[in-house]
mmCIF file of C-alpha atoms and ligand atoms in Angstrom:
data_model
loop_
_atom_site.group_PDB
_atom_site.id
_atom_site.type_symbol
_atom_site.label_atom_id
_atom_site.label_comp_id
_atom_site.label_asym_id
_atom_site.label_seq_id
_atom_site.Cartn_x
_atom_site.Cartn_y
_atom_site.Cartn_z
ATOM 1 C CA MET A 1 20.790 -10.144 -0.466
ATOM 2 C CA SER A 2 21.078 -8.516 3.064
ATOM 3 C CA THR A 3 18.939 -6.463 5.039
ATOM 4 C CA SER A 4 20.192 -3.451 7.221
ATOM 5 C CA PRO A 5 18.964 -3.575 11.087
ATOM 6 C CA ALA A 6 16.407 -1.046 10.818
ATOM 7 C CA LEU A 7 14.547 -3.295 7.956
ATOM 8 C CA THR A 8 15.207 -6.272 9.928
ATOM 9 C CA VAL A 9 13.299 -4.273 12.746
ATOM 10 C CA MET A 10 10.362 -3.545 10.484
ATOM 11 C CA ILE A 11 9.823 -7.581 9.073
ATOM 12 C CA ALA A 12 9.822 -8.756 12.636
ATOM 13 C CA ALA A 13 7.348 -5.837 14.159
ATOM 14 C CA VAL A 14 5.316 -6.951 10.788
ATOM 15 C CA ARG A 15 6.022 -10.237 11.753
ATOM 16 C CA LYS A 16 4.450 -10.244 14.870
ATOM 17 C CA ALA A 17 2.032 -7.670 14.566
ATOM 18 C CA ALA A 18 0.336 -10.287 11.299
ATOM 19 C CA ARG A 19 0.182 -13.116 13.981
ATOM 20 C CA GLY A 20 -3.135 -11.397 15.722
ATOM 21 C CA VAL A 21 -4.521 -10.526 12.512
ATOM 22 C CA GLN A 22 -4.239 -14.090 11.322
ATOM 23 C CA ARG A 23 -6.357 -14.684 14.380
ATOM 24 C CA ASP A 24 -8.700 -12.139 14.175
ATOM 25 C CA TYR A 25 -8.908 -12.907 10.367
ATOM 26 C CA GLY A 26 -9.865 -16.513 11.567
ATOM 27 C CA GLU A 27 -12.473 -15.387 14.119
ATOM 28 C CA LEU A 28 -14.225 -13.745 11.325
ATOM 29 C CA ALA A 29 -15.952 -16.621 9.810
ATOM 30 C CA ASN A 30 -17.951 -16.603 12.593
ATOM 31 C CA LEU A 31 -18.807 -13.020 13.113
ATOM 32 C CA GLN A 32 -19.980 -12.294 9.317
ATOM 33 C CA VAL A 33 -23.324 -14.040 10.564
ATOM 34 C CA SER A 34 -23.176 -12.544 13.982
ATOM 35 C CA VAL A 35 -26.289 -10.007 14.029
ATOM 36 C CA LYS A 36 -23.729 -7.379 15.506
ATOM 37 C CA GLY A 37 -21.732 -7.914 11.979
ATOM 38 C CA PRO A 38 -17.741 -7.680 12.257
ATOM 39 C CA GLY A 39 -17.487 -3.611 12.608
ATOM 40 C CA ASP A 40 -16.454 -3.060 15.644
ATOM 41 C CA PHE A 41 -14.278 -6.173 16.309
ATOM 42 C CA VAL A 42 -12.382 -5.302 12.697
ATOM 43 C CA THR A 43 -11.999 -1.716 14.436
ATOM 44 C CA ALA A 44 -10.438 -3.457 17.050
ATOM 45 C CA ALA A 45 -8.143 -5.673 15.152
ATOM 46 C CA ASP A 46 -6.737 -2.937 13.390
ATOM 47 C CA LYS A 47 -5.991 -0.835 16.494
ATOM 48 C CA ARG A 48 -4.402 -3.999 18.321
ATOM 49 C CA ALA A 49 -1.790 -4.405 15.269
ATOM 50 C CA ASP A 50 -1.473 -0.697 15.061
ATOM 51 C CA LYS A 51 0.071 -1.174 19.224
ATOM 52 C CA THR A 52 2.375 -4.275 18.024
ATOM 53 C CA LEU A 53 3.624 -2.680 15.601
ATOM 54 C CA ARG A 54 4.140 0.713 17.575
ATOM 55 C CA GLU A 55 5.369 -1.355 21.116
ATOM 56 C CA GLU A 56 7.676 -3.414 18.853
ATOM 57 C CA LEU A 57 9.536 -0.629 16.276
ATOM 58 C CA ALA A 58 9.491 1.802 19.970
ATOM 59 C CA LYS A 59 11.557 -1.147 21.537
ATOM 60 C CA ALA A 60 14.378 -0.909 18.751
ATOM 61 C CA ARG A 61 14.112 3.022 18.079
ATOM 62 C CA PRO A 62 12.662 4.203 20.697
ATOM 63 C CA ASN A 63 13.563 7.536 19.612
ATOM 64 C CA TYR A 64 11.739 7.632 15.816
ATOM 65 C CA SER A 65 8.804 9.486 15.069
ATOM 66 C CA PHE A 66 4.973 7.869 13.763
ATOM 67 C CA LEU A 67 2.796 8.615 11.529
ATOM 68 C CA THR A 68 -0.031 6.215 11.934
ATOM 69 C CA GLU A 69 -3.391 5.824 10.837
ATOM 70 C CA GLU A 70 -4.984 4.561 13.825
ATOM 71 C CA THR A 71 -3.193 6.914 16.597
ATOM 72 C CA GLY A 72 -1.860 10.134 13.774
ATOM 73 C CA VAL A 73 1.705 11.561 14.715
ATOM 74 C CA VAL A 74 3.248 10.290 17.488
ATOM 75 C CA ALA A 75 6.445 12.898 17.496
ATOM 76 C CA GLY A 76 10.078 11.253 18.970
ATOM 77 C CA SER A 77 13.029 13.013 19.731
ATOM 78 C CA ASP A 78 15.145 11.950 16.839
ATOM 79 C CA PRO A 79 13.459 14.615 14.125
ATOM 80 C CA GLU A 80 15.017 12.704 11.320
ATOM 81 C CA HIS A 81 13.627 9.210 11.058
ATOM 82 C CA ARG A 82 9.860 8.789 11.251
ATOM 83 C CA PHE A 83 7.853 4.896 10.591
ATOM 84 C CA ILE A 84 4.616 5.372 8.852
ATOM 85 C CA ILE A 85 2.660 2.568 9.600
ATOM 86 C CA ASP A 86 -0.918 1.219 8.305
ATOM 87 C CA PRO A 87 -1.650 -1.339 9.782
ATOM 88 C CA ILE A 88 -4.279 -2.727 7.946
ATOM 89 C CA ASP A 89 -4.921 -1.541 4.151
ATOM 90 C CA GLY A 90 -8.045 -3.554 2.631
ATOM 91 C CA THR A 91 -9.884 -2.963 5.915
ATOM 92 C CA SER A 92 -13.210 -3.529 4.192
ATOM 93 C CA ASN A 93 -12.047 -6.489 2.345
ATOM 94 C CA PHE A 94 -10.177 -7.940 5.652
ATOM 95 C CA MET A 95 -13.790 -7.442 7.328
ATOM 96 C CA HIS A 96 -15.737 -9.337 4.392
ATOM 97 C CA ALA A 97 -12.899 -11.958 5.047
ATOM 98 C CA ILE A 98 -11.741 -11.050 1.577
ATOM 99 C CA PRO A 99 -8.195 -12.210 1.552
ATOM 100 C CA MET A 100 -6.501 -8.995 -0.006
ATOM 101 C CA PHE A 101 -5.539 -7.230 2.797
ATOM 102 C CA ALA A 102 -1.961 -6.307 3.921
ATOM 103 C CA ILE A 103 0.318 -4.875 7.212
ATOM 104 C CA ASN A 104 1.820 -2.153 6.083
ATOM 105 C CA VAL A 105 5.353 -0.199 7.344
ATOM 106 C CA ALA A 106 7.756 2.019 5.724
ATOM 107 C CA LEU A 107 10.862 4.293 7.306
ATOM 108 C CA GLU A 108 11.694 7.948 6.803
ATOM 109 C CA ARG A 109 15.116 9.356 7.197
ATOM 110 C CA LYS A 110 14.619 13.533 6.591
ATOM 111 C CA GLY A 111 11.650 12.858 4.552
ATOM 112 C CA GLU A 112 12.554 10.171 2.114
ATOM 113 C CA LEU A 113 11.983 6.476 1.998
ATOM 114 C CA ILE A 114 14.149 4.343 2.913
ATOM 115 C CA ALA A 115 12.939 1.314 3.918
ATOM 116 C CA ALA A 116 9.362 -0.595 3.505
ATOM 117 C CA VAL A 117 7.142 -3.641 4.053
ATOM 118 C CA THR A 118 4.015 -4.614 2.710
ATOM 119 C CA TYR A 119 2.771 -8.308 4.091
ATOM 120 C CA ASN A 120 -0.666 -10.062 3.451
ATOM 121 C CA PRO A 121 -0.703 -12.690 5.859
ATOM 122 C CA VAL A 122 -2.923 -14.690 4.246
ATOM 123 C CA THR A 123 -1.178 -15.159 1.162
ATOM 124 C CA ASP A 124 2.292 -15.128 3.251
ATOM 125 C CA GLU A 125 3.899 -12.886 0.539
ATOM 126 C CA LEU A 126 6.241 -10.335 1.999
ATOM 127 C CA TYR A 127 7.537 -7.850 -0.163
ATOM 128 C CA HIS A 128 10.776 -5.358 1.241
ATOM 129 C CA ALA A 129 12.355 -2.813 -0.122
ATOM 130 C CA GLU A 130 15.550 -0.226 0.648
ATOM 131 C CA LYS A 131 16.546 2.531 -1.147
ATOM 132 C CA GLY A 132 19.162 1.560 -3.481
ATOM 133 C CA GLN A 133 18.733 -2.142 -2.712
ATOM 134 C CA GLY A 134 16.176 -3.556 -4.786
ATOM 135 C CA CYS A 135 12.708 -4.837 -4.024
ATOM 136 C CA PHE A 136 12.065 -8.523 -2.824
ATOM 137 C CA LEU A 137 8.735 -11.011 -2.911
ATOM 138 C CA ASN A 138 9.508 -13.507 -0.121
ATOM 139 C CA ASN A 139 13.390 -12.830 -0.801
ATOM 140 C CA LYS A 140 12.816 -12.790 -4.355
ATOM 141 C CA ARG A 141 14.223 -10.213 -6.387
ATOM 142 C CA LEU A 142 11.220 -8.239 -8.326
ATOM 143 C CA ARG A 143 11.054 -6.364 -11.605
ATOM 144 C CA VAL A 144 7.991 -3.858 -12.587
ATOM 145 C CA SER A 145 6.060 -5.227 -15.838
ATOM 146 C CA ALA A 146 8.180 -4.739 -19.019
ATOM 147 C CA ARG A 147 4.878 -3.804 -21.176
ATOM 148 C CA LYS A 148 5.335 -1.160 -23.627
ATOM 149 C CA ASP A 149 1.826 -0.707 -24.694
ATOM 150 C CA ILE A 150 -1.031 0.367 -22.993
ATOM 151 C CA HIS A 151 -3.368 -1.664 -24.971
ATOM 152 C CA GLU A 152 -1.480 -4.663 -23.559
ATOM 153 C CA ALA A 153 -1.985 -3.494 -20.048
ATOM 154 C CA VAL A 154 -4.107 -4.825 -16.730
ATOM 155 C CA VAL A 155 -4.050 -1.508 -14.681
ATOM 156 C CA SER A 156 -5.647 -1.467 -11.314
ATOM 157 C CA TYR A 157 -8.056 1.923 -10.723
ATOM 158 C CA GLU A 158 -9.078 1.969 -7.085
ATOM 159 C CA MET A 159 -12.533 3.379 -7.027
ATOM 160 C CA PRO A 160 -13.526 5.497 -4.044
ATOM 161 C CA HIS A 161 -15.813 4.254 -1.442
ATOM 162 C CA ARG A 162 -19.324 4.956 -1.783
ATOM 163 C CA GLY A 163 -19.447 8.733 -0.752
ATOM 164 C CA GLY A 164 -15.828 9.684 -1.155
ATOM 165 C CA LYS A 165 -14.336 11.915 -2.719
ATOM 166 C CA ASP A 166 -13.903 13.018 -6.312
ATOM 167 C CA LEU A 167 -16.334 9.987 -7.420
ATOM 168 C CA PRO A 168 -17.604 11.849 -10.907
ATOM 169 C CA LEU A 169 -13.743 12.014 -11.849
ATOM 170 C CA SER A 170 -12.908 8.536 -10.735
ATOM 171 C CA ARG A 171 -15.953 6.924 -13.198
ATOM 172 C CA ALA A 172 -14.915 9.040 -15.946
ATOM 173 C CA GLU A 173 -10.807 7.767 -15.395
ATOM 174 C CA ALA A 174 -12.012 4.473 -15.216
ATOM 175 C CA GLY A 175 -14.206 5.226 -18.533
ATOM 176 C CA ALA A 176 -11.199 6.499 -20.084
ATOM 177 C CA LEU A 177 -8.331 3.809 -19.603
ATOM 178 C CA GLN A 178 -11.261 1.314 -19.506
ATOM 179 C CA ALA A 179 -11.712 2.231 -23.632
ATOM 180 C CA LYS A 180 -8.001 1.411 -23.823
ATOM 181 C CA VAL A 181 -6.667 -1.382 -21.852
ATOM 182 C CA VAL A 182 -7.435 -5.151 -21.228
ATOM 183 C CA GLY A 183 -8.587 -4.598 -18.359
ATOM 184 C CA ILE A 184 -9.133 -2.840 -14.939
ATOM 185 C CA ARG A 185 -8.746 -4.079 -11.517
ATOM 186 C CA SER A 186 -10.096 -2.410 -7.987
ATOM 187 C CA ILE A 187 -9.237 -4.876 -5.583
ATOM 188 C CA GLY A 188 -9.344 -2.539 -2.057
ATOM 189 C CA SER A 189 -6.200 -2.174 -0.637
ATOM 190 C CA ALA A 190 -3.992 0.563 -2.671
ATOM 191 C CA ALA A 191 -0.819 -0.768 -0.396
ATOM 192 C CA LEU A 192 -1.464 -4.301 -2.389
ATOM 193 C CA ALA A 193 -2.228 -2.968 -5.574
ATOM 194 C CA LEU A 194 1.260 -0.995 -5.612
ATOM 195 C CA ALA A 195 3.163 -3.872 -4.145
ATOM 196 C CA TYR A 196 1.334 -6.142 -7.654
ATOM 197 C CA VAL A 197 3.098 -3.429 -9.790
ATOM 198 C CA ALA A 198 6.296 -3.520 -7.614
ATOM 199 C CA ALA A 199 5.818 -7.274 -8.678
ATOM 200 C CA GLY A 200 4.674 -6.695 -12.674
ATOM 201 C CA ARG A 201 1.536 -8.473 -12.183
ATOM 202 C CA PHE A 202 -0.501 -5.170 -12.406
ATOM 203 C CA ASP A 203 1.072 -3.127 -15.429
ATOM 204 C CA ALA A 204 0.252 0.354 -13.895
ATOM 205 C CA PHE A 205 -1.894 1.713 -10.356
ATOM 206 C CA VAL A 206 -4.134 4.541 -10.405
ATOM 207 C CA CYS A 207 -5.708 5.491 -6.861
ATOM 208 C CA ARG A 208 -6.979 9.267 -5.841
ATOM 209 C CA ASN A 209 -7.610 10.788 -1.986
ATOM 210 C CA ILE A 210 -5.816 8.956 -0.264
ATOM 211 C CA ASN A 211 -3.277 9.254 2.331
ATOM 212 C CA PRO A 212 0.460 8.610 3.049
ATOM 213 C CA TRP A 213 0.141 5.537 5.164
ATOM 214 C CA ASP A 214 -1.892 4.126 2.296
ATOM 215 C CA MET A 215 0.973 4.330 -0.552
ATOM 216 C CA ALA A 216 4.275 5.104 1.423
ATOM 217 C CA PRO A 217 5.849 1.354 1.726
ATOM 218 C CA GLY A 218 4.284 0.948 -1.741
ATOM 219 C CA ILE A 219 5.925 3.982 -3.609
ATOM 220 C CA LEU A 220 9.679 2.334 -2.318
ATOM 221 C CA LEU A 221 8.564 -1.026 -3.565
ATOM 222 C CA VAL A 222 7.553 0.593 -6.955
ATOM 223 C CA ARG A 223 10.561 2.452 -7.508
ATOM 224 C CA GLU A 224 12.702 -0.354 -6.169
ATOM 225 C CA ALA A 225 11.721 -2.491 -8.672
ATOM 226 C CA GLY A 226 11.737 -0.047 -11.414
ATOM 227 C CA GLY A 227 9.179 2.129 -11.627
ATOM 228 C CA PHE A 228 8.262 4.914 -11.109
ATOM 229 C CA VAL A 229 5.337 7.250 -8.894
ATOM 230 C CA ALA A 230 3.758 10.271 -9.713
ATOM 231 C CA ASP A 231 0.361 12.610 -9.048
ATOM 232 C CA PRO A 232 -2.135 11.521 -11.898
ATOM 233 C CA SER A 233 -2.197 14.760 -13.154
ATOM 234 C CA THR A 234 0.061 17.315 -12.009
ATOM 235 C CA GLU A 235 3.362 17.651 -11.254
ATOM 236 C CA ALA A 236 2.589 17.307 -7.516
ATOM 237 C CA ASN A 237 4.540 14.684 -5.005
ATOM 238 C CA PRO A 238 1.699 11.720 -5.061
ATOM 239 C CA MET A 239 2.235 11.774 -1.190
ATOM 240 C CA GLU A 240 1.175 15.421 -0.911
ATOM 241 C CA SER A 241 -1.319 15.582 -3.180
ATOM 242 C CA GLY A 242 -2.824 12.027 -2.439
ATOM 243 C CA HIS A 243 -3.241 10.487 -5.489
ATOM 244 C CA ILE A 244 -1.040 8.266 -7.347
ATOM 245 C CA LEU A 245 -0.508 6.968 -10.387
ATOM 246 C CA ALA A 246 2.331 3.881 -10.779
ATOM 247 C CA ALA A 247 3.906 2.371 -13.937
ATOM 248 C CA ASN A 248 7.045 1.376 -15.745
ATOM 249 C CA ALA A 249 8.925 4.464 -17.686
ATOM 250 C CA GLU A 250 6.910 3.739 -20.766
ATOM 251 C CA LEU A 251 3.592 3.492 -19.526
ATOM 252 C CA LEU A 252 3.554 6.407 -17.188
ATOM 253 C CA PRO A 253 3.203 8.811 -19.790
ATOM 254 C CA GLN A 254 0.809 6.840 -21.693
ATOM 255 C CA MET A 255 -1.403 6.888 -18.623
ATOM 256 C CA LYS A 256 -1.420 10.328 -17.845
ATOM 257 C CA ALA A 257 -2.796 11.075 -21.734
ATOM 258 C CA ALA A 258 -5.365 8.335 -21.190
ATOM 259 C CA LEU A 259 -6.366 9.274 -17.979
ATOM 260 C CA ALA A 260 -6.375 13.490 -19.329
ATOM 261 C CA GLU A 261 -8.929 12.393 -21.728
ATOM 262 C CA SER A 262 -11.265 11.534 -18.557
ATOM 263 C CA SER A 263 -13.430 14.711 -19.696
ATOM 264 C CA LYS A 264 -14.636 12.908 -22.826
ATOM 265 C CA PHE A 265 -16.364 10.457 -20.338
HETATM 266 C C1 LIG B 301 -8.518 1.987 2.108
HETATM 267 C C2 LIG B 301 -7.587 1.292 0.604
HETATM 268 C C3 LIG B 301 -7.924 1.225 -0.516
HETATM 269 C C4 LIG B 301 -8.482 2.875 -0.332
HETATM 270 C C5 LIG B 301 -9.118 3.925 0.511
HETATM 271 C C6 LIG B 301 -8.324 3.893 1.822
HETATM 272 P P1 LIG B 301 -8.175 1.122 4.675
HETATM 273 O O1 LIG B 301 -7.644 2.131 2.828
HETATM 274 O O2 LIG B 301 -5.851 1.647 0.882
HETATM 275 O O3 LIG B 301 -7.817 1.442 -1.454
HETATM 276 O O4 LIG B 301 -9.084 2.767 -2.071
HETATM 277 O O5 LIG B 301 -9.235 4.974 0.201
HETATM 278 O O6 LIG B 301 -8.980 4.151 2.804
HETATM 279 O O7 LIG B 301 -9.633 2.383 4.865
HETATM 280 O O8 LIG B 301 -8.305 0.044 4.029
HETATM 281 O O9 LIG B 301 -7.222 1.208 5.332
HETATM 282 CA CA1 LIG B 302 -5.160 2.082 4.359
#
């Protein structure tokens, strides 16, 4: 397995940001019991990681544009290349000291995803993919699940946070799935859930109303592991609609059909 110079830069930036994130994560145990709580601290941790990623990536690729959760659009002089960053996906897990969150960087060329890194610093699991080169977890090749029947599937359905959009629809869709699958999970990080689909841990994943930075790296991971992504109920591009379904070729249509039955729930 060889990695391109761009991916090498992305992995180095993620690992550098991870050192700070890990230090901050270690502090959280103390903050859990403080009166002020961990809220502001977590916001600061997010911003620190965002800054490290942008600085490291810009050092190596000074002309590329950025889209990041913390800083939005930063236009570069190169109109073709754009890094998409979510410094900590799974912030509420991070805040609760639940070790399920990830540092995420994707690279687009002319609007097409060409490289991706998702890293959980607590479990030291680094997922990476490049277009046409496959998907890897700690340098070991990944394949999506081979299950062909939705009745044997363990699926991840990410429920909206309190006050989030489409709560009734999400409850109905989770209900419709629950009637068919072995079990449903909701792990609080869309980025990690997509990586788990790439790893064949989850047979499928569904999430509504998320942002491009939540899904960009995971989309490439899933595709390069042999899976597919789609909007759960329309023909739209998930990066544009904000709604995503990921699964293997056999389960994708079965998931769509099951979700379409949500009107009965
Ligand atoms: C959140 C996670 C979560 C999804 C939320 C996102 P954040 O990102 O991806 O899985 O359900 O909608 O906002 O805030 O932890 O970076
Ligand atoms: Ca996120």
